[in-house]
Amino acid sequence: MKVFVVPMDVAKSSCFTQKVNLSGIAFTLSFRWNERDRHFFVDFSTNDGEVLSRRLIPNHPMLGRNNGVTSSGDFYLLSEGFNADPGDIAYEEYGTTWKLYWVPSESKGG
């Protein structure tokens, strides 16, 4: 199964919504930058009305196993750079050095 990169164009806005179809599921992703916390937060929702809000945490599954949203896969914020610091991600690194990936369950062996 193929892993997908979810585009994040933070140069246009620090608060934006986009729709993506992944593993047959239509997701609406609402991104919000929190200046005080210096992280993006995302609302993951589906056409079924399920919504899960998460802080974008590097190298960690965003939805988790018992999320109620989907068992078809999960989102991960992963680095494109070898020396990228997951503890100090600059605003402009989201969508460039750090990208949001969709990993279908079949790719994770589950």
PDB file of N, CA and C in Angstrom:
ATOM      1  N   MET A   1       0.848  -1.173   0.000  1.00  0.00           N
ATOM      2  CA  MET A   1       0.000   0.000   0.000  1.00  0.00           C
ATOM      3  C   MET A   1       0.891   1.234   0.000  1.00  0.00           C
ATOM      4  N   LYS A   2       0.433   2.267  -0.630  1.00  0.00           N
ATOM      5  CA  LYS A   2       1.204   3.488  -0.788  1.00  0.00           C
ATOM      6  C   LYS A   2       0.991   4.455   0.376  1.00  0.00           C
ATOM      7  N   VAL A   3       2.087   5.095   0.793  1.00  0.00           N
ATOM      8  CA  VAL A   3       2.051   6.137   1.811  1.00  0.00           C
ATOM      9  C   VAL A   3       1.882   7.475   1.086  1.00  0.00           C
ATOM     10  N   PHE A   4       1.038   8.370   1.620  1.00  0.00           N
ATOM     11  CA  PHE A   4       0.740   9.635   0.964  1.00  0.00           C
ATOM     12  C   PHE A   4       1.237  10.814   1.790  1.00  0.00           C
ATOM     13  N   VAL A   5       1.716  11.856   1.105  1.00  0.00           N
ATOM     14  CA  VAL A   5       2.069  13.118   1.751  1.00  0.00           C
ATOM     15  C   VAL A   5       0.849  14.025   1.664  1.00  0.00           C
ATOM     16  N   VAL A   6       0.445  14.576   2.796  1.00  0.00           N
ATOM     17  CA  VAL A   6      -0.669  15.517   2.843  1.00  0.00           C
ATOM     18  C   VAL A   6      -0.074  16.921   2.745  1.00  0.00           C
ATOM     19  N   PRO A   7      -0.393  17.672   1.697  1.00  0.00           N
ATOM     20  CA  PRO A   7       0.203  19.003   1.542  1.00  0.00           C
ATOM     21  C   PRO A   7      -0.189  19.949   2.671  1.00  0.00           C
ATOM     22  N   MET A   8       0.788  20.734   3.123  1.00  0.00           N
ATOM     23  CA  MET A   8       0.555  21.773   4.137  1.00  0.00           C
ATOM     24  C   MET A   8       1.253  23.032   3.641  1.00  0.00           C
ATOM     25  N   ASP A   9       0.494  24.009   3.193  1.00  0.00           N
ATOM     26  CA  ASP A   9       1.084  25.254   2.714  1.00  0.00           C
ATOM     27  C   ASP A   9       0.903  26.328   3.774  1.00  0.00           C
ATOM     28  N   VAL A  10       1.840  26.354   4.730  1.00  0.00           N
ATOM     29  CA  VAL A  10       1.736  27.298   5.842  1.00  0.00           C
ATOM     30  C   VAL A  10       2.154  28.711   5.445  1.00  0.00           C
ATOM     31  N   ALA A  11       2.747  28.872   4.257  1.00  0.00           N
ATOM     32  CA  ALA A  11       3.148  30.207   3.796  1.00  0.00           C
ATOM     33  C   ALA A  11       1.925  31.086   3.527  1.00  0.00           C
ATOM     34  N   LYS A  12       0.799  30.488   3.178  1.00  0.00           N
ATOM     35  CA  LYS A  12      -0.413  31.243   2.862  1.00  0.00           C
ATOM     36  C   LYS A  12      -1.170  31.684   4.101  1.00  0.00           C
ATOM     37  N   SER A  13      -1.222  30.815   5.130  1.00  0.00           N
ATOM     38  CA  SER A  13      -2.014  31.142   6.313  1.00  0.00           C
ATOM     39  C   SER A  13      -1.619  30.245   7.480  1.00  0.00           C
ATOM     40  N   SER A  14      -1.811  30.751   8.686  1.00  0.00           N
ATOM     41  CA  SER A  14      -1.546  29.955   9.882  1.00  0.00           C
ATOM     42  C   SER A  14      -2.806  29.228  10.364  1.00  0.00           C
ATOM     43  N   CYS A  15      -3.906  29.434   9.645  1.00  0.00           N
ATOM     44  CA  CYS A  15      -5.169  28.782   9.958  1.00  0.00           C
ATOM     45  C   CYS A  15      -5.852  28.434   8.634  1.00  0.00           C
ATOM     46  N   PHE A  16      -5.937  27.146   8.328  1.00  0.00           N
ATOM     47  CA  PHE A  16      -6.504  26.753   7.040  1.00  0.00           C
ATOM     48  C   PHE A  16      -7.145  25.376   7.141  1.00  0.00           C
ATOM     49  N   THR A  17      -8.035  25.101   6.200  1.00  0.00           N
ATOM     50  CA  THR A  17      -8.743  23.828   6.127  1.00  0.00           C
ATOM     51  C   THR A  17      -8.555  23.246   4.748  1.00  0.00           C
ATOM     52  N   GLN A  18      -8.388  21.943   4.686  1.00  0.00           N
ATOM     53  CA  GLN A  18      -8.287  21.271   3.391  1.00  0.00           C
ATOM     54  C   GLN A  18      -8.954  19.910   3.475  1.00  0.00           C
ATOM     55  N   LYS A  19      -9.375  19.440   2.320  1.00  0.00           N
ATOM     56  CA  LYS A  19     -10.022  18.135   2.225  1.00  0.00           C
ATOM     57  C   LYS A  19      -9.123  17.201   1.435  1.00  0.00           C
ATOM     58  N   VAL A  20      -9.011  15.961   1.918  1.00  0.00           N
ATOM     59  CA  VAL A  20      -8.226  14.939   1.240  1.00  0.00           C
ATOM     60  C   VAL A  20      -8.983  13.623   1.303  1.00  0.00           C
ATOM     61  N   ASN A  21      -8.837  12.793   0.282  1.00  0.00           N
ATOM     62  CA  ASN A  21      -9.432  11.474   0.245  1.00  0.00           C
ATOM     63  C   ASN A  21      -8.305  10.461   0.354  1.00  0.00           C
ATOM     64  N   LEU A  22      -8.295   9.703   1.442  1.00  0.00           N
ATOM     65  CA  LEU A  22      -7.215   8.759   1.728  1.00  0.00           C
ATOM     66  C   LEU A  22      -7.805   7.418   2.122  1.00  0.00           C
ATOM     67  N   SER A  23      -7.357   6.369   1.474  1.00  0.00           N
ATOM     68  CA  SER A  23      -7.839   5.008   1.737  1.00  0.00           C
ATOM     69  C   SER A  23      -9.361   4.933   1.674  1.00  0.00           C
ATOM     70  N   GLY A  24      -9.951   5.697   0.751  1.00  0.00           N
ATOM     71  CA  GLY A  24     -11.395   5.681   0.563  1.00  0.00           C
ATOM     72  C   GLY A  24     -12.175   6.494   1.581  1.00  0.00           C
ATOM     73  N   ILE A  25     -11.484   7.270   2.404  1.00  0.00           N
ATOM     74  CA  ILE A  25     -12.137   8.087   3.428  1.00  0.00           C
ATOM     75  C   ILE A  25     -11.914   9.556   3.105  1.00  0.00           C
ATOM     76  N   ALA A  26     -12.983  10.339   3.096  1.00  0.00           N
ATOM     77  CA  ALA A  26     -12.881  11.781   2.877  1.00  0.00           C
ATOM     78  C   ALA A  26     -12.613  12.455   4.219  1.00  0.00           C
ATOM     79  N   PHE A  27     -11.440  13.044   4.363  1.00  0.00           N
ATOM     80  CA  PHE A  27     -11.057  13.755   5.579  1.00  0.00           C
ATOM     81  C   PHE A  27     -11.129  15.254   5.349  1.00  0.00           C
ATOM     82  N   THR A  28     -11.537  15.971   6.370  1.00  0.00           N
ATOM     83  CA  THR A  28     -11.389  17.419   6.415  1.00  0.00           C
ATOM     84  C   THR A  28     -10.389  17.694   7.528  1.00  0.00           C
ATOM     85  N   LEU A  29      -9.304  18.388   7.180  1.00  0.00           N
ATOM     86  CA  LEU A  29      -8.248  18.704   8.135  1.00  0.00           C
ATOM     87  C   LEU A  29      -8.243  20.215   8.353  1.00  0.00           C
ATOM     88  N   SER A  30      -8.447  20.622   9.583  1.00  0.00           N
ATOM     89  CA  SER A  30      -8.441  22.049   9.925  1.00  0.00           C
ATOM     90  C   SER A  30      -7.210  22.335  10.772  1.00  0.00           C
ATOM     91  N   PHE A  31      -6.268  23.080  10.208  1.00  0.00           N
ATOM     92  CA  PHE A  31      -4.990  23.400  10.848  1.00  0.00           C
ATOM     93  C   PHE A  31      -5.078  24.759  11.537  1.00  0.00           C
ATOM     94  N   ARG A  32      -4.541  24.850  12.762  1.00  0.00           N
ATOM     95  CA  ARG A  32      -4.479  26.110  13.506  1.00  0.00           C
ATOM     96  C   ARG A  32      -3.111  26.222  14.170  1.00  0.00           C
ATOM     97  N   TRP A  33      -2.438  27.323  13.941  1.00  0.00           N
ATOM     98  CA  TRP A  33      -1.151  27.584  14.585  1.00  0.00           C
ATOM     99  C   TRP A  33      -1.407  28.222  15.945  1.00  0.00           C
ATOM    100  N   ASN A  34      -0.738  27.710  16.966  1.00  0.00           N
ATOM    101  CA  ASN A  34      -0.821  28.290  18.297  1.00  0.00           C
ATOM    102  C   ASN A  34       0.515  28.961  18.578  1.00  0.00           C
ATOM    103  N   GLU A  35       0.523  30.281  18.573  1.00  0.00           N
ATOM    104  CA  GLU A  35       1.762  31.045  18.720  1.00  0.00           C
ATOM    105  C   GLU A  35       2.414  30.806  20.080  1.00  0.00           C
ATOM    106  N   ARG A  36       1.621  30.770  21.132  1.00  0.00           N
ATOM    107  CA  ARG A  36       2.187  30.582  22.467  1.00  0.00           C
ATOM    108  C   ARG A  36       2.853  29.209  22.607  1.00  0.00           C
ATOM    109  N   ASP A  37       2.194  28.179  22.107  1.00  0.00           N
ATOM    110  CA  ASP A  37       2.705  26.815  22.185  1.00  0.00           C
ATOM    111  C   ASP A  37       3.718  26.513  21.080  1.00  0.00           C
ATOM    112  N   ARG A  38       3.683  27.303  19.998  1.00  0.00           N
ATOM    113  CA  ARG A  38       4.556  27.149  18.835  1.00  0.00           C
ATOM    114  C   ARG A  38       4.414  25.778  18.163  1.00  0.00           C
ATOM    115  N   HIS A  39       3.160  25.346  18.029  1.00  0.00           N
ATOM    116  CA  HIS A  39       2.828  24.093  17.340  1.00  0.00           C
ATOM    117  C   HIS A  39       1.539  24.291  16.550  1.00  0.00           C
ATOM    118  N   PHE A  40       1.372  23.430  15.556  1.00  0.00           N
ATOM    119  CA  PHE A  40       0.092  23.367  14.855  1.00  0.00           C
ATOM    120  C   PHE A  40      -0.808  22.370  15.570  1.00  0.00           C
ATOM    121  N   PHE A  41      -2.073  22.693  15.599  1.00  0.00           N
ATOM    122  CA  PHE A  41      -3.108  21.796  16.065  1.00  0.00           C
ATOM    123  C   PHE A  41      -3.999  21.488  14.871  1.00  0.00           C
ATOM    124  N   VAL A  42      -4.516  20.260  14.817  1.00  0.00           N
ATOM    125  CA  VAL A  42      -5.327  19.841  13.678  1.00  0.00           C
ATOM    126  C   VAL A  42      -6.595  19.161  14.174  1.00  0.00           C
ATOM    127  N   ASP A  43      -7.720  19.522  13.553  1.00  0.00           N
ATOM    128  CA  ASP A  43      -8.961  18.784  13.737  1.00  0.00           C
ATOM    129  C   ASP A  43      -9.070  17.826  12.564  1.00  0.00           C
ATOM    130  N   PHE A  44      -9.106  16.539  12.853  1.00  0.00           N
ATOM    131  CA  PHE A  44      -9.289  15.508  11.838  1.00  0.00           C
ATOM    132  C   PHE A  44     -10.763  15.131  11.867  1.00  0.00           C
ATOM    133  N   SER A  45     -11.470  15.275  10.747  1.00  0.00           N
ATOM    134  CA  SER A  45     -12.876  14.892  10.721  1.00  0.00           C
ATOM    135  C   SER A  45     -13.190  14.142   9.438  1.00  0.00           C
ATOM    136  N   THR A  46     -14.261  13.357   9.503  1.00  0.00           N
ATOM    137  CA  THR A  46     -14.712  12.581   8.353  1.00  0.00           C
ATOM    138  C   THR A  46     -16.150  12.953   8.043  1.00  0.00           C
ATOM    139  N   ASN A  47     -16.656  12.435   6.933  1.00  0.00           N
ATOM    140  CA  ASN A  47     -18.049  12.682   6.550  1.00  0.00           C
ATOM    141  C   ASN A  47     -19.030  12.080   7.560  1.00  0.00           C
ATOM    142  N   ASP A  48     -18.562  11.133   8.366  1.00  0.00           N
ATOM    143  CA  ASP A  48     -19.413  10.515   9.379  1.00  0.00           C
ATOM    144  C   ASP A  48     -19.650  11.427  10.577  1.00  0.00           C
ATOM    145  N   GLY A  49     -18.978  12.576  10.584  1.00  0.00           N
ATOM    146  CA  GLY A  49     -19.153  13.516  11.681  1.00  0.00           C
ATOM    147  C   GLY A  49     -18.184  13.327  12.834  1.00  0.00           C
ATOM    148  N   GLU A  50     -17.292  12.344  12.730  1.00  0.00           N
ATOM    149  CA  GLU A  50     -16.301  12.111  13.778  1.00  0.00           C
ATOM    150  C   GLU A  50     -15.221  13.185  13.702  1.00  0.00           C
ATOM    151  N   VAL A  51     -14.860  13.774  14.840  1.00  0.00           N
ATOM    152  CA  VAL A  51     -13.817  14.795  14.891  1.00  0.00           C
ATOM    153  C   VAL A  51     -12.850  14.445  16.008  1.00  0.00           C
ATOM    154  N   LEU A  52     -11.570  14.562  15.711  1.00  0.00           N
ATOM    155  CA  LEU A  52     -10.531  14.326  16.703  1.00  0.00           C
ATOM    156  C   LEU A  52      -9.528  15.458  16.591  1.00  0.00           C
ATOM    157  N   SER A  53      -9.303  16.187  17.665  1.00  0.00           N
ATOM    158  CA  SER A  53      -8.360  17.305  17.666  1.00  0.00           C
ATOM    159  C   SER A  53      -7.041  16.848  18.271  1.00  0.00           C
ATOM    160  N   ARG A  54      -5.954  17.200  17.591  1.00  0.00           N
ATOM    161  CA  ARG A  54      -4.623  16.789  18.042  1.00  0.00           C
ATOM    162  C   ARG A  54      -3.598  17.876  17.780  1.00  0.00           C
ATOM    163  N   ARG A  55      -2.587  17.925  18.625  1.00  0.00           N
ATOM    164  CA  ARG A  55      -1.398  18.724  18.347  1.00  0.00           C
ATOM    165  C   ARG A  55      -0.521  17.894  17.427  1.00  0.00           C
ATOM    166  N   LEU A  56       0.075  18.513  16.412  1.00  0.00           N
ATOM    167  CA  LEU A  56       0.971  17.776  15.523  1.00  0.00           C
ATOM    168  C   LEU A  56       2.251  17.445  16.281  1.00  0.00           C
ATOM    169  N   ILE A  57       2.388  16.205  16.645  1.00  0.00           N
ATOM    170  CA  ILE A  57       3.543  15.718  17.388  1.00  0.00           C
ATOM    171  C   ILE A  57       4.406  14.890  16.432  1.00  0.00           C
ATOM    172  N   PRO A  58       5.684  15.216  16.320  1.00  0.00           N
ATOM    173  CA  PRO A  58       6.560  14.487  15.404  1.00  0.00           C
ATOM    174  C   PRO A  58       6.688  13.005  15.772  1.00  0.00           C
ATOM    175  N   ASN A  59       6.754  12.175  14.736  1.00  0.00           N
ATOM    176  CA  ASN A  59       7.053  10.744  14.868  1.00  0.00           C
ATOM    177  C   ASN A  59       6.057   9.992  15.753  1.00  0.00           C
ATOM    178  N   HIS A  60       4.814  10.413  15.743  1.00  0.00           N
ATOM    179  CA  HIS A  60       3.807   9.826  16.617  1.00  0.00           C
ATOM    180  C   HIS A  60       2.493   9.696  15.838  1.00  0.00           C
ATOM    181  N   PRO A  61       1.770   8.569  15.988  1.00  0.00           N
ATOM    182  CA  PRO A  61       0.480   8.459  15.293  1.00  0.00           C
ATOM    183  C   PRO A  61      -0.498   9.513  15.808  1.00  0.00           C
ATOM    184  N   MET A  62      -1.122  10.223  14.878  1.00  0.00           N
ATOM    185  CA  MET A  62      -2.017  11.316  15.252  1.00  0.00           C
ATOM    186  C   MET A  62      -3.383  10.823  15.727  1.00  0.00           C
ATOM    187  N   LEU A  63      -3.905   9.781  15.125  1.00  0.00           N
ATOM    188  CA  LEU A  63      -5.253   9.326  15.454  1.00  0.00           C
ATOM    189  C   LEU A  63      -5.258   8.286  16.565  1.00  0.00           C
ATOM    190  N   GLY A  64      -4.276   7.440  16.623  1.00  0.00           N
ATOM    191  CA  GLY A  64      -4.227   6.400  17.648  1.00  0.00           C
ATOM    192  C   GLY A  64      -5.135   5.232  17.308  1.00  0.00           C
ATOM    193  N   ARG A  65      -5.031   4.175  18.067  1.00  0.00           N
ATOM    194  CA  ARG A  65      -5.754   2.940  17.753  1.00  0.00           C
ATOM    195  C   ARG A  65      -7.260   3.023  17.979  1.00  0.00           C
ATOM    196  N   ASN A  66      -7.682   3.558  19.079  1.00  0.00           N
ATOM    197  CA  ASN A  66      -9.107   3.600  19.409  1.00  0.00           C
ATOM    198  C   ASN A  66      -9.636   5.010  19.254  1.00  0.00           C
ATOM    199  N   ASN A  67      -9.468   5.561  18.060  1.00  0.00           N
ATOM    200  CA  ASN A  67      -9.787   6.964  17.869  1.00  0.00           C
ATOM    201  C   ASN A  67     -11.227   7.228  17.462  1.00  0.00           C
ATOM    202  N   GLY A  68     -11.952   6.237  17.000  1.00  0.00           N
ATOM    203  CA  GLY A  68     -13.326   6.437  16.568  1.00  0.00           C
ATOM    204  C   GLY A  68     -13.451   7.072  15.195  1.00  0.00           C
ATOM    205  N   VAL A  69     -12.340   7.490  14.600  1.00  0.00           N
ATOM    206  CA  VAL A  69     -12.382   8.139  13.291  1.00  0.00           C
ATOM    207  C   VAL A  69     -12.185   7.115  12.182  1.00  0.00           C
ATOM    208  N   THR A  70     -11.135   6.324  12.270  1.00  0.00           N
ATOM    209  CA  THR A  70     -10.887   5.319  11.235  1.00  0.00           C
ATOM    210  C   THR A  70      -9.887   4.286  11.714  1.00  0.00           C
ATOM    211  N   SER A  71      -9.999   3.091  11.189  1.00  0.00           N
ATOM    212  CA  SER A  71      -8.993   2.068  11.435  1.00  0.00           C
ATOM    213  C   SER A  71      -8.223   1.793  10.150  1.00  0.00           C
ATOM    214  N   SER A  72      -8.437   2.635   9.130  1.00  0.00           N
ATOM    215  CA  SER A  72      -7.830   2.430   7.814  1.00  0.00           C
ATOM    216  C   SER A  72      -6.389   2.897   7.731  1.00  0.00           C
ATOM    217  N   GLY A  73      -5.925   3.634   8.734  1.00  0.00           N
ATOM    218  CA  GLY A  73      -4.562   4.139   8.721  1.00  0.00           C
ATOM    219  C   GLY A  73      -4.397   5.235   9.744  1.00  0.00           C
ATOM    220  N   ASP A  74      -3.280   5.953   9.643  1.00  0.00           N
ATOM    221  CA  ASP A  74      -3.015   7.023  10.592  1.00  0.00           C
ATOM    222  C   ASP A  74      -2.144   8.085   9.944  1.00  0.00           C
ATOM    223  N   PHE A  75      -2.169   9.272  10.548  1.00  0.00           N
ATOM    224  CA  PHE A  75      -1.347  10.397  10.117  1.00  0.00           C
ATOM    225  C   PHE A  75      -0.111  10.476  10.997  1.00  0.00           C
ATOM    226  N   TYR A  76       1.031  10.822  10.379  1.00  0.00           N
ATOM    227  CA  TYR A  76       2.290  10.988  11.097  1.00  0.00           C
ATOM    228  C   TYR A  76       2.979  12.250  10.598  1.00  0.00           C
ATOM    229  N   LEU A  77       3.559  13.014  11.502  1.00  0.00           N
ATOM    230  CA  LEU A  77       4.395  14.150  11.148  1.00  0.00           C
ATOM    231  C   LEU A  77       5.831  13.648  11.169  1.00  0.00           C
ATOM    232  N   LEU A  78       6.445  13.561   9.984  1.00  0.00           N
ATOM    233  CA  LEU A  78       7.786  12.983   9.848  1.00  0.00           C
ATOM    234  C   LEU A  78       8.737  13.964   9.175  1.00  0.00           C
ATOM    235  N   SER A  79       9.992  13.852   9.526  1.00  0.00           N
ATOM    236  CA  SER A  79      11.018  14.754   9.031  1.00  0.00           C
ATOM    237  C   SER A  79      11.570  14.309   7.686  1.00  0.00           C
ATOM    238  N   GLU A  80      11.822  15.292   6.835  1.00  0.00           N
ATOM    239  CA  GLU A  80      12.506  15.064   5.561  1.00  0.00           C
ATOM    240  C   GLU A  80      14.008  15.269   5.718  1.00  0.00           C
ATOM    241  N   GLY A  81      14.417  15.858   6.840  1.00  0.00           N
ATOM    242  CA  GLY A  81      15.828  16.180   7.051  1.00  0.00           C
ATOM    243  C   GLY A  81      16.453  15.318   8.120  1.00  0.00           C
ATOM    244  N   PHE A  82      17.670  14.895   7.892  1.00  0.00           N
ATOM    245  CA  PHE A  82      18.377  14.020   8.821  1.00  0.00           C
ATOM    246  C   PHE A  82      18.618  14.706  10.169  1.00  0.00           C
ATOM    247  N   ASN A  83      18.921  15.988  10.147  1.00  0.00           N
ATOM    248  CA  ASN A  83      19.255  16.715  11.369  1.00  0.00           C
ATOM    249  C   ASN A  83      18.089  17.523  11.929  1.00  0.00           C
ATOM    250  N   ALA A  84      16.882  17.263  11.494  1.00  0.00           N
ATOM    251  CA  ALA A  84      15.723  18.019  11.974  1.00  0.00           C
ATOM    252  C   ALA A  84      15.487  17.736  13.456  1.00  0.00           C
ATOM    253  N   ASP A  85      15.221  18.798  14.202  1.00  0.00           N
ATOM    254  CA  ASP A  85      15.008  18.688  15.645  1.00  0.00           C
ATOM    255  C   ASP A  85      13.514  18.597  15.949  1.00  0.00           C
ATOM    256  N   PRO A  86      13.023  17.428  16.378  1.00  0.00           N
ATOM    257  CA  PRO A  86      11.598  17.292  16.652  1.00  0.00           C
ATOM    258  C   PRO A  86      11.137  18.098  17.865  1.00  0.00           C
ATOM    259  N   GLY A  87      12.065  18.558  18.680  1.00  0.00           N
ATOM    260  CA  GLY A  87      11.713  19.325  19.860  1.00  0.00           C
ATOM    261  C   GLY A  87      11.590  20.813  19.611  1.00  0.00           C
ATOM    262  N   ASP A  88      12.001  21.265  18.426  1.00  0.00           N
ATOM    263  CA  ASP A  88      11.982  22.700  18.134  1.00  0.00           C
ATOM    264  C   ASP A  88      11.716  22.908  16.644  1.00  0.00           C
ATOM    265  N   ILE A  89      10.463  22.714  16.245  1.00  0.00           N
ATOM    266  CA  ILE A  89      10.096  22.865  14.841  1.00  0.00           C
ATOM    267  C   ILE A  89       9.666  24.307  14.602  1.00  0.00           C
ATOM    268  N   ALA A  90      10.354  24.989  13.712  1.00  0.00           N
ATOM    269  CA  ALA A  90       9.993  26.361  13.356  1.00  0.00           C
ATOM    270  C   ALA A  90       8.741  26.355  12.478  1.00  0.00           C
ATOM    271  N   TYR A  91       7.975  27.423  12.544  1.00  0.00           N
ATOM    272  CA  TYR A  91       6.730  27.539  11.777  1.00  0.00           C
ATOM    273  C   TYR A  91       6.942  27.176  10.306  1.00  0.00           C
ATOM    274  N   GLU A  92       7.962  27.746   9.691  1.00  0.00           N
ATOM    275  CA  GLU A  92       8.185  27.545   8.256  1.00  0.00           C
ATOM    276  C   GLU A  92       8.665  26.130   7.903  1.00  0.00           C
ATOM    277  N   GLU A  93       8.985  25.308   8.902  1.00  0.00           N
ATOM    278  CA  GLU A  93       9.399  23.928   8.641  1.00  0.00           C
ATOM    279  C   GLU A  93       8.221  22.982   8.447  1.00  0.00           C
ATOM    280  N   TYR A  94       7.030  23.393   8.894  1.00  0.00           N
ATOM    281  CA  TYR A  94       5.835  22.566   8.675  1.00  0.00           C
ATOM    282  C   TYR A  94       5.496  22.574   7.185  1.00  0.00           C
ATOM    283  N   GLY A  95       5.371  21.397   6.617  1.00  0.00           N
ATOM    284  CA  GLY A  95       5.071  21.274   5.190  1.00  0.00           C
ATOM    285  C   GLY A  95       6.312  21.244   4.319  1.00  0.00           C
ATOM    286  N   THR A  96       7.477  21.537   4.892  1.00  0.00           N
ATOM    287  CA  THR A  96       8.738  21.498   4.127  1.00  0.00           C
ATOM    288  C   THR A  96       9.664  20.457   4.743  1.00  0.00           C
ATOM    289  N   THR A  97      10.335  20.802   5.844  1.00  0.00           N
ATOM    290  CA  THR A  97      11.202  19.842   6.537  1.00  0.00           C
ATOM    291  C   THR A  97      10.373  18.779   7.230  1.00  0.00           C
ATOM    292  N   TRP A  98       9.271  19.198   7.835  1.00  0.00           N
ATOM    293  CA  TRP A  98       8.355  18.280   8.515  1.00  0.00           C
ATOM    294  C   TRP A  98       7.067  18.191   7.709  1.00  0.00           C
ATOM    295  N   LYS A  99       6.752  16.970   7.255  1.00  0.00           N
ATOM    296  CA  LYS A  99       5.569  16.760   6.415  1.00  0.00           C
ATOM    297  C   LYS A  99       4.598  15.812   7.095  1.00  0.00           C
ATOM    298  N   LEU A 100       3.319  16.014   6.782  1.00  0.00           N
ATOM    299  CA  LEU A 100       2.271  15.156   7.305  1.00  0.00           C
ATOM    300  C   LEU A 100       2.038  14.014   6.321  1.00  0.00           C
ATOM    301  N   TYR A 101       2.150  12.787   6.810  1.00  0.00           N
ATOM    302  CA  TYR A 101       1.980  11.590   5.986  1.00  0.00           C
ATOM    303  C   TYR A 101       0.757  10.815   6.429  1.00  0.00           C
ATOM    304  N   TRP A 102       0.106  10.192   5.459  1.00  0.00           N
ATOM    305  CA  TRP A 102      -0.962   9.224   5.721  1.00  0.00           C
ATOM    306  C   TRP A 102      -0.369   7.850   5.464  1.00  0.00           C
ATOM    307  N   VAL A 103      -0.417   6.987   6.480  1.00  0.00           N
ATOM    308  CA  VAL A 103       0.100   5.626   6.361  1.00  0.00           C
ATOM    309  C   VAL A 103      -1.076   4.664   6.510  1.00  0.00           C
ATOM    310  N   PRO A 104      -1.480   4.012   5.401  1.00  0.00           N
ATOM    311  CA  PRO A 104      -2.590   3.069   5.480  1.00  0.00           C
ATOM    312  C   PRO A 104      -2.247   1.900   6.413  1.00  0.00           C
ATOM    313  N   SER A 105      -3.248   1.302   7.014  1.00  0.00           N
ATOM    314  CA  SER A 105      -3.048   0.191   7.943  1.00  0.00           C
ATOM    315  C   SER A 105      -2.272  -0.950   7.322  1.00  0.00           C
ATOM    316  N   GLU A 106      -2.489  -1.226   6.055  1.00  0.00           N
ATOM    317  CA  GLU A 106      -1.791  -2.306   5.380  1.00  0.00           C
ATOM    318  C   GLU A 106      -0.284  -2.074   5.368  1.00  0.00           C
ATOM    319  N   SER A 107       0.143  -0.784   5.314  1.00  0.00           N
ATOM    320  CA  SER A 107       1.561  -0.457   5.294  1.00  0.00           C
ATOM    321  C   SER A 107       2.206  -0.644   6.652  1.00  0.00           C
ATOM    322  N   LYS A 108       1.385  -0.596   7.725  1.00  0.00           N
ATOM    323  CA  LYS A 108       1.903  -0.731   9.076  1.00  0.00           C
ATOM    324  C   LYS A 108       1.871  -2.184   9.547  1.00  0.00           C
ATOM    325  N   GLY A 109       1.351  -3.047   8.689  1.00  0.00           N
ATOM    326  CA  GLY A 109       1.284  -4.450   9.058  1.00  0.00           C
ATOM    327  C   GLY A 109       0.119  -4.783   9.986  1.00  0.00           C
ATOM    328  N   GLY A 110      -0.920  -3.895   9.962  1.00  0.00           N
ATOM    329  CA  GLY A 110      -2.023  -4.143  10.895  1.00  0.00           C
ATOM    330  C   GLY A 110      -3.322  -4.211  10.270  1.00  0.00           C
TER     331      GLY A 110
END
